[in-house]
XYZ file of C-alpha atoms in Angstrom:
559
model
C 0.000 0.000 0.000
C 1.058 3.535 -0.734
C 0.601 6.543 1.521
C -2.876 7.381 0.210
C -4.266 3.874 0.787
C -2.733 3.679 4.236
C -4.348 7.006 5.113
C -7.727 5.830 3.784
C -7.552 2.774 6.075
C -6.461 4.781 9.121
C -9.165 7.397 8.532
C -11.762 4.687 7.716
C -12.575 6.086 4.275
C -13.740 4.029 1.319
C -11.787 6.161 -1.174
C -8.394 7.842 -1.204
C -10.173 11.003 -2.347
C -12.191 11.174 0.879
C -9.051 11.530 3.028
C -7.490 14.727 4.326
C -4.832 14.383 1.605
C -7.441 15.446 -0.955
C -10.277 17.223 0.857
C -8.325 20.537 1.194
C -7.787 20.457 -2.579
C -11.493 19.836 -3.172
C -12.293 22.767 -0.885
C -9.939 24.999 -2.889
C -11.531 23.858 -6.169
C -15.045 24.499 -4.869
C -14.071 27.944 -3.566
C -12.240 28.924 -6.740
C -14.865 27.790 -9.253
C -18.148 28.050 -7.383
C -19.304 24.588 -8.491
C -21.346 22.379 -6.108
C -19.310 20.621 -3.374
C -17.671 17.265 -4.083
C -20.103 14.353 -3.615
C -17.895 11.390 -4.468
C -20.008 10.222 -7.402
C -18.423 7.946 -10.015
C -19.494 6.422 -13.321
C -23.114 6.933 -14.306
C -23.898 8.541 -10.947
C -21.563 11.408 -11.874
C -24.037 12.758 -14.424
C -22.362 16.083 -15.231
C -18.784 14.843 -14.729
C -18.091 17.455 -12.036
C -16.871 14.965 -9.424
C -14.562 13.401 -12.009
C -13.183 16.890 -12.703
C -12.591 17.383 -8.960
C -10.525 14.196 -8.851
C -8.593 14.971 -12.051
C -7.592 18.463 -10.915
C -6.609 17.373 -7.410
C -4.622 14.358 -8.552
C -2.900 16.149 -11.434
C -2.077 19.197 -9.290
C -0.230 16.903 -6.860
C 1.607 15.091 -9.654
C 2.698 18.261 -11.429
C 3.755 20.077 -8.251
C 6.032 17.203 -7.239
C 7.389 16.511 -10.740
C 8.064 20.151 -11.660
C 9.622 20.846 -8.270
C 11.962 17.926 -8.936
C 13.133 19.569 -12.166
C 10.698 18.075 -14.654
C 9.527 20.165 -17.594
C 6.634 19.757 -20.068
C 7.946 18.814 -23.497
C 7.003 17.078 -26.743
C 9.028 13.941 -26.071
C 9.758 11.422 -23.327
C 8.913 12.143 -19.714
C 8.237 15.779 -20.525
C 5.467 14.703 -22.906
C 3.799 12.731 -20.098
C 3.779 15.882 -17.964
C 2.370 17.948 -20.835
C -0.418 15.424 -21.371
C -1.291 15.439 -17.676
C -1.291 19.226 -17.573
C -3.459 19.627 -20.663
C -5.930 17.018 -19.419
C -6.311 18.974 -16.182
C -6.733 22.267 -18.053
C -9.436 20.768 -20.229
C -11.415 19.457 -17.238
C -11.015 22.766 -15.414
C -12.221 24.738 -18.413
C -15.004 22.539 -19.753
C -16.373 20.820 -16.640
C -15.815 23.438 -13.944
C -15.882 26.593 -16.070
C -12.705 27.702 -14.309
C -11.012 30.927 -15.322
C -7.553 30.842 -16.930
C -4.850 30.548 -14.286
C -7.048 28.832 -11.702
C -5.481 25.377 -11.999
C -2.017 26.694 -11.102
C -3.343 28.169 -7.837
C -3.809 24.607 -6.547
C -0.009 24.367 -6.288
C -0.179 26.432 -3.095
C -2.661 23.995 -1.559
C -0.471 21.026 -2.524
C 2.494 22.714 -0.857
C 0.453 23.219 2.330
C -0.507 19.523 2.380
C 2.791 17.905 1.336
C 5.396 20.565 2.079
C 6.452 19.236 5.484
C 6.912 15.716 4.116
C 8.446 16.776 0.794
C 10.344 20.006 1.594
C 11.589 20.413 -2.002
C 8.121 21.626 -3.050
C 8.561 24.601 -0.710
C 11.724 25.832 -2.402
C 10.163 27.677 -5.333
C 6.426 27.069 -5.803
C 6.097 30.298 -7.811
C 8.243 28.897 -10.646
C 5.956 25.834 -10.760
C 2.915 28.111 -10.908
C 4.486 30.207 -13.680
C 5.367 27.130 -15.725
C 1.850 25.689 -15.428
C 0.325 29.027 -16.414
C 2.577 29.306 -19.471
C 1.575 25.837 -20.629
C -2.096 26.545 -19.971
C -1.981 29.794 -21.946
C -0.545 28.013 -24.971
C -3.088 25.189 -24.803
C -6.102 27.460 -24.306
C -5.237 29.239 -27.553
C -6.166 26.098 -29.473
C -8.482 24.155 -27.124
C -11.723 25.719 -28.369
C -10.671 25.549 -32.018
C -9.628 21.908 -31.703
C -12.845 21.055 -29.914
C -14.818 22.651 -32.751
C -12.932 20.539 -35.310
C -13.728 17.389 -33.346
C -17.410 18.289 -33.093
C -17.633 19.102 -36.812
C -16.037 15.766 -37.668
C -18.390 13.868 -35.372
C -21.397 15.509 -37.004
C -20.217 14.246 -40.396
C -19.683 10.652 -39.235
C -23.339 9.679 -39.400
C -23.756 6.157 -38.037
C -20.011 5.497 -37.876
C -18.544 5.090 -34.406
C -14.908 5.538 -35.447
C -13.067 8.863 -35.541
C -10.687 8.960 -38.547
C -7.027 8.683 -37.567
C -5.967 11.583 -39.800
C -8.312 13.883 -37.855
C -6.763 12.721 -34.576
C -3.326 13.468 -36.016
C -4.359 16.970 -37.115
C -5.766 17.616 -33.655
C -2.293 16.879 -32.313
C -0.225 18.473 -35.067
C -2.262 21.683 -35.385
C -3.962 22.137 -32.021
C -1.636 20.309 -29.630
C -4.160 17.672 -28.536
C -2.311 14.564 -27.240
C -3.933 11.521 -28.845
C -5.056 10.137 -25.482
C -6.968 13.390 -24.910
C -8.649 12.939 -28.304
C -9.456 9.337 -27.342
C -10.989 10.501 -24.077
C -13.081 13.181 -25.772
C -14.174 10.643 -28.403
C -15.140 8.085 -25.767
C -17.368 10.684 -24.153
C -19.223 10.783 -27.481
C -19.349 6.994 -27.782
C -16.578 6.832 -30.403
C -13.229 5.120 -30.815
C -10.183 6.512 -32.611
C -8.713 4.676 -35.606
C -5.226 4.371 -34.114
C -3.779 2.494 -37.113
C -4.700 5.413 -39.371
C -3.373 7.841 -36.741
C 0.025 6.128 -36.708
C 0.105 6.110 -40.509
C -0.696 9.840 -40.669
C 2.015 10.474 -38.094
C 4.512 8.411 -40.088
C 3.729 10.230 -43.339
C 4.094 13.599 -41.625
C 7.511 12.599 -40.281
C 8.654 11.452 -43.724
C 7.449 14.716 -45.237
C 9.182 16.840 -42.600
C 12.521 15.064 -43.157
C 12.562 16.199 -46.771
C 11.996 19.852 -45.997
C 14.507 22.601 -45.565
C 12.123 24.365 -43.196
C 8.580 23.833 -42.054
C 7.305 24.242 -45.606
C 8.400 22.432 -48.771
C 8.887 23.356 -52.416
C 5.384 22.105 -53.272
C 3.950 25.126 -51.482
C 6.505 27.930 -51.557
C 6.476 30.442 -54.424
C 9.277 29.715 -56.897
C 10.308 31.903 -59.820
C 7.756 30.263 -62.119
C 4.911 30.886 -59.676
C 5.947 34.522 -59.221
C 6.087 34.996 -62.997
C 2.606 33.482 -63.325
C 1.225 35.858 -60.715
C 2.786 38.858 -62.425
C 1.529 37.777 -65.845
C -1.980 37.593 -64.393
C -1.578 41.074 -62.849
C -2.108 39.792 -59.332
C -1.318 42.760 -57.049
C 1.526 42.549 -54.537
C 0.468 41.894 -50.961
C -0.303 44.949 -48.869
C 1.311 44.162 -45.517
C 0.961 47.616 -43.959
C -1.666 46.274 -41.480
C 1.184 44.495 -39.671
C 1.989 47.877 -38.109
C -1.593 48.471 -36.930
C -1.247 48.114 -33.167
C -0.837 50.413 -30.194
C 0.194 50.357 -26.553
C -2.541 50.932 -24.005
C -0.268 53.128 -21.888
C 3.261 54.476 -21.575
C 3.927 52.325 -18.504
C 6.737 49.810 -18.779
C 4.333 46.882 -18.352
C 1.876 48.219 -20.933
C -0.304 45.814 -22.887
C -0.714 46.095 -26.659
C -3.859 45.995 -28.766
C -3.723 44.712 -32.342
C -6.253 45.846 -34.931
C -8.366 43.294 -36.763
C -7.999 42.680 -40.480
C -10.308 41.280 -43.179
C -8.688 40.100 -46.416
C -9.581 38.370 -49.670
C -8.069 35.089 -50.849
C -6.376 35.839 -54.190
C -4.663 32.499 -54.805
C -4.252 29.086 -53.155
C -1.018 27.110 -53.591
C -0.894 23.304 -53.341
C 1.309 20.625 -54.940
C 3.393 23.121 -56.958
C 0.385 24.753 -58.583
C -2.370 27.253 -57.947
C -5.771 25.700 -57.240
C -9.264 27.139 -56.885
C -9.954 25.446 -53.539
C -8.344 23.377 -50.770
C -9.967 20.908 -48.366
C -9.556 19.618 -44.826
C -6.120 18.360 -43.894
C -4.292 19.786 -46.890
C -1.079 21.706 -46.292
C -1.091 24.671 -48.608
C -0.283 28.328 -49.080
C -2.780 31.200 -48.989
C -2.094 34.453 -50.841
C -4.195 37.399 -49.627
C -4.671 40.915 -50.940
C -3.504 42.263 -47.568
C -2.245 40.868 -44.277
C -1.440 41.797 -40.700
C 0.977 38.839 -40.456
C 4.713 39.533 -40.571
C 6.579 37.523 -43.230
C 10.039 36.304 -42.242
C 12.663 38.831 -43.319
C 15.347 41.144 -41.956
C 16.217 38.672 -39.207
C 12.706 38.731 -37.704
C 10.835 35.443 -37.540
C 7.399 34.993 -39.136
C 4.088 35.445 -37.316
C 1.731 32.593 -36.435
C -2.043 32.491 -35.962
C -5.079 31.471 -37.973
C -7.579 32.652 -40.599
C -11.343 32.133 -40.399
C -13.693 32.354 -43.371
C -16.081 35.278 -43.021
C -19.599 33.931 -42.616
C -18.504 30.341 -41.943
C -16.452 29.740 -38.809
C -16.211 26.044 -39.673
C -13.581 26.944 -42.272
C -10.270 27.691 -40.603
C -6.677 27.910 -41.773
C -3.857 27.502 -39.215
C -0.902 29.725 -40.141
C 2.388 28.043 -39.194
C 4.746 30.055 -41.395
C 4.690 33.241 -43.468
C 7.127 33.837 -46.324
C 7.592 36.653 -48.823
C 8.799 36.138 -52.383
C 8.853 38.883 -55.003
C 6.511 41.069 -52.954
C 3.921 38.281 -52.560
C 3.280 37.061 -49.023
C 2.281 33.430 -48.629
C 0.613 32.141 -45.465
C 1.574 28.490 -45.046
C -0.355 25.968 -42.967
C -3.225 23.504 -42.818
C -6.877 24.021 -43.679
C -10.014 22.673 -42.031
C -13.151 22.802 -44.155
C -13.189 24.046 -47.747
C -11.393 27.309 -48.523
C -11.868 28.788 -51.990
C -10.254 31.470 -54.084
C -12.252 34.661 -53.621
C -13.298 33.906 -50.041
C -12.983 36.613 -47.434
C -11.180 35.710 -44.224
C -10.610 37.380 -40.856
C -7.003 37.290 -39.663
C -6.205 36.269 -36.091
C -2.627 36.926 -35.070
C -0.965 35.107 -32.173
C -0.583 38.426 -30.392
C 1.267 37.162 -27.322
C 3.930 35.617 -29.583
C 4.158 38.792 -31.693
C 4.536 40.873 -28.530
C 7.567 38.794 -27.489
C 9.064 39.168 -30.968
C 8.563 42.938 -30.799
C 10.306 42.924 -27.422
C 13.332 41.210 -28.900
C 13.453 43.304 -32.064
C 13.509 46.598 -30.188
C 15.946 44.931 -27.780
C 18.203 44.112 -30.754
C 18.352 47.781 -31.730
C 19.161 48.715 -28.141
C 21.962 46.109 -28.069
C 23.386 47.345 -31.383
C 23.602 50.882 -30.022
C 25.136 49.675 -26.742
C 27.829 47.711 -28.598
C 28.741 50.791 -30.606
C 29.064 52.734 -27.347
C 31.202 50.074 -25.642
C 33.296 48.753 -28.560
C 33.297 51.711 -30.932
C 32.026 52.162 -34.461
C 34.099 49.228 -35.779
C 31.539 46.795 -34.327
C 29.411 46.304 -37.443
C 26.317 44.129 -37.638
C 26.766 40.899 -39.638
C 23.468 39.206 -38.968
C 20.640 38.770 -36.483
C 17.747 36.569 -35.429
C 14.667 37.917 -33.698
C 12.560 35.113 -32.210
C 9.927 35.022 -29.434
C 12.256 33.481 -26.854
C 15.570 35.207 -27.619
C 17.515 37.556 -29.849
C 20.796 36.761 -31.556
C 23.201 39.387 -32.854
C 26.357 38.832 -34.928
C 28.971 41.580 -35.197
C 32.580 42.221 -36.084
C 35.187 42.374 -33.330
C 38.892 41.534 -33.273
C 38.620 39.228 -30.269
C 36.383 38.033 -27.490
C 34.687 40.662 -25.392
C 36.037 40.936 -21.859
C 33.753 40.321 -18.892
C 33.826 44.038 -18.219
C 32.763 44.827 -21.807
C 29.890 42.334 -21.691
C 28.712 43.792 -18.408
C 29.032 47.361 -19.703
C 26.995 46.448 -22.786
C 24.235 44.938 -20.658
C 24.238 47.891 -18.254
C 24.112 50.394 -21.113
C 21.263 48.474 -22.784
C 19.206 48.514 -19.594
C 19.929 52.226 -19.163
C 18.438 52.938 -22.606
C 15.431 50.779 -21.747
C 14.934 52.435 -18.363
C 14.671 55.863 -20.007
C 11.488 54.543 -21.678
C 11.724 56.912 -24.643
C 9.357 56.647 -27.636
C 10.324 54.464 -30.589
C 9.783 56.336 -33.856
C 9.391 54.800 -37.314
C 9.040 56.599 -40.651
C 9.859 56.115 -44.318
C 12.570 58.447 -45.574
C 14.511 59.144 -48.738
C 17.301 56.572 -49.011
C 19.897 59.217 -49.863
C 18.957 61.408 -46.900
C 18.665 58.437 -44.517
C 22.121 57.126 -45.434
C 23.574 60.509 -44.508
C 22.234 60.402 -40.928
C 25.178 60.349 -38.548
C 25.304 57.273 -36.319
C 22.878 55.287 -38.480
C 23.361 51.515 -38.234
C 22.690 49.286 -41.247
C 24.070 46.296 -43.079
C 25.277 48.303 -46.054
C 26.038 45.184 -48.095
C 22.256 44.747 -48.356
C 20.029 46.489 -50.886
C 17.425 48.781 -49.322
C 14.281 50.188 -50.944
C 13.785 53.858 -51.663
C 12.110 55.222 -49.618
C 13.492 53.207 -46.703
C 11.948 52.743 -43.247
C 13.983 54.312 -40.443
C 13.506 53.354 -36.786
C 14.849 55.679 -34.082
C 14.695 55.583 -30.292
C 14.050 58.869 -28.519
C 14.505 61.224 -31.499
C 11.801 61.685 -34.190
C 12.945 60.610 -37.645
C 11.775 63.987 -39.004
C 14.315 65.744 -36.798
C 17.097 63.493 -38.070
C 16.035 64.189 -41.670
C 16.188 67.924 -41.094
C 19.841 67.761 -40.036
C 21.281 64.369 -41.106
C 24.868 65.568 -40.598
C 24.180 66.783 -37.071
C 25.298 64.965 -33.896
C 21.829 63.802 -32.765
C 22.042 60.420 -34.497
C 25.244 59.528 -32.666
C 23.458 59.721 -29.328
C 20.727 57.178 -29.939
C 19.759 54.046 -31.863
C 18.968 54.768 -35.527
C 18.578 51.915 -38.032
C 17.046 50.925 -41.340
C 14.342 48.418 -40.398
C 11.020 47.102 -41.670
C 10.320 45.043 -38.564
C 7.626 45.377 -35.934
C 8.722 47.296 -32.860
C 7.471 48.369 -29.473
C 6.231 51.932 -29.182
C 8.441 52.729 -26.203
C 11.869 51.342 -25.293
C 10.807 50.741 -21.693
C 8.311 48.125 -22.829
C 11.270 45.791 -23.482
C 11.470 45.124 -19.735
C 14.533 43.343 -18.371
C 17.512 42.790 -20.703
C 20.076 40.036 -20.099
C 23.053 38.882 -22.185
C 23.034 35.077 -22.049
C 26.204 34.348 -24.049
C 28.996 35.852 -26.147
C 31.044 33.623 -28.443
C 32.932 33.400 -31.739
C 31.190 32.022 -34.833
C 33.955 32.831 -37.352
C 37.244 34.658 -37.495
C 36.618 38.261 -36.477
C 32.870 37.705 -35.950
C 31.253 37.393 -32.533
C 27.715 36.381 -31.544
C 25.645 37.588 -28.609
C 22.470 35.825 -27.489
C 20.279 37.975 -25.246
C 16.931 37.688 -23.502
C 14.277 40.299 -22.809
C 11.062 40.644 -20.846
C 9.716 37.434 -19.273
C 12.614 35.278 -20.530
C 15.121 37.696 -19.011
C 13.263 37.674 -15.694
C 13.285 33.872 -15.650
C 17.018 33.834 -16.387
C 17.694 36.277 -13.555
C 15.568 34.240 -11.160
C 17.438 31.089 -12.178
C 20.807 32.748 -11.627
C 19.777 33.973 -8.194
C 18.667 30.458 -7.221
C 22.040 29.071 -8.297
C 23.870 31.656 -6.208
C 21.649 30.902 -3.212
C 22.331 27.182 -3.597
C 26.070 27.814 -3.950
C 26.169 30.063 -0.895
C 24.283 27.467 1.141
C 26.914 24.846 0.280
C 29.901 26.954 1.282
C 31.147 27.236 4.843
C 31.303 31.027 4.657
C 28.896 33.422 3.014
C 30.711 35.482 0.390
C 27.645 36.832 -1.396
C 24.381 38.446 -0.360
C 21.415 38.006 -2.661
C 18.969 40.912 -2.927
C 16.005 39.026 -4.428
C 13.735 42.055 -4.729
C 16.277 44.090 -6.678
C 17.581 40.944 -8.412
C 21.188 41.831 -7.597
C 24.123 39.823 -6.273
C 26.227 41.794 -3.757
C 29.782 40.704 -2.946
C 30.438 40.973 0.800
C 34.113 40.007 0.803
C 36.821 38.798 -1.474
C 36.557 35.117 -2.338
C 39.769 33.261 -1.313
C-alpha cells in the first residue's frame, strides 16, 4: 500500500479522495470555481462529470507540483510529454467541466504545498516557478483548445452512423492544435466513439517522412518559386499589402503596458498546393494562402514569421492555421493547414498570435538597443553581420577583433538597460534613401540592398528631426537603423535585458544571445537560485542576494 491507501484505512474512508490528503484540494476547487461541493459520485452517478473533474484536478495538481519541483519540464518527447499530457488534461477538465477561469489550476499548487510541504520540503523551495510554468503551458493550450474542440465536433457531425473517428483527424488535432492523442481518445469516448489508431500512426509516419525532406517547415510544393511569381505577375495579381502588420498600439506608456492589435479582413487571391495554384483546398491539406492584404509579418530582416489562424467570413467552420509566413517577389504566402473548404475569392478574418508577436517585438527593439550599446562600448568598428529575432531570444552577430572581456559584456548589458529604463518613444518613418544614409550614427548592413524610400527606426529622437539635419550629432546619441520590422512603441516596454552568451562564430565575428522581458526575468531568477544554492553549500557566506532588486552583492573577497 502507498501513503494514500494507508491514510484511507487509518481514517476509515472508502476512497483515497475522501481523506485529508485530498479534501483541502477539493475545498480549494469548490471555492475557486463556485461549483457544487464534491459528492464522491463515479461512473453513471456522476451525471455532469463534475466529481470526475474534482478528482482529475486534485490528482494532477499533486503530480505536477512534485514533478516540476523535482526539475521536470513539459515537453514534446519522453517524460516531458507525459507531464504535458497530464497538464493539458487537467486544463481541459477545469475549463469545460468546472468553467474555471484561466490561471485557476495553477493556484492549486499552493494547496499542494500546504498539504505535502512538510513531508516533501523540495516543493517549498520555489512554488512560484511551478505556478508560472503551469500558467505558461495553460496559456498556450487554451489558444487552441476551443478551435480543436470545434474541429472534433464538426467531424463527429459528419460521421453519421459510424462510431470511429478517422485517424488523420486525430493526427491533425495533435499536429495543429496540440491535442495529445489520449486526450482525443478521451473526448471521443465521451461521445461513444473510438479513434482509428492504425490510421493515426500512418498519418504520423507520413508527416515525419514529409518533414525530413523539408529545408524548413514548408516544402517546395507550397513555396512560391520563380515560375509561380512569374505566373502571378503575368496575371496582374497585385503585390500583398502588408501595412496592417503595423496596426497596433500600446494601451499606456507604462513599462508593463499591454498592446492591442487591430483586426484585419482580407480576400483570398490564390491558393497554392502541390506546386500549382488551385481554386480550392480541403480539410487536412497543407497549402499556401495568398491574400490581398495581411497583418501577419513575413520572415525577413532577421525577424521570424508570425503565427495564428484565418477564419472564413460567414462560416467559422472553415479555418486555416498559419504556421509560417514567407515573402517572395513582394507576394506574401501564409503556409499551414486548412479545415473545411477554402476557396479562391473567399474573405477571411485574420487572427494573429498576439502574445507571440509581442515577445518578438520585445526582442526586435531589444536588438536595436543592443546594437547601439555595442557601438558605445566597442566603438564604431563593431558592425552588424546578422541577427535573429525570435519570441524566446535575440541573436546578434557583429565584427570584433577578439572576445569581449567580462567588463565589456557587463558594460553592454548595463548600457542596454539604461536605454530601456529611459522609456523613450520608438519612432518609425519612411525616408529618402539618400537622406537616410547621410544620418550620422545610423546603423545598417550596407552590403544589403534597401528600398527607396526606406523605413527608419529611431529611439528617442523623431525621424523627421534626423532628416532635417542628417549631418548633425543627434544620431550619434541614440539608436537609428534601417528596419522594416515590428517594434514596441516605447523602449521601456522591453522590460529586463540580459546577455546570455557571447562567443565566436567565425574569425573576427562574434555572436551575442540575449533575452528580454519574461525570458530575461526567468534567467535572472534562475541565476539567483544558483547563487543561493552555492552560498548554502559553502562554509562562509561570500555573497548576499537581494532578491527584490535581483542583484548579487559581494560581501568580501573570495579566497
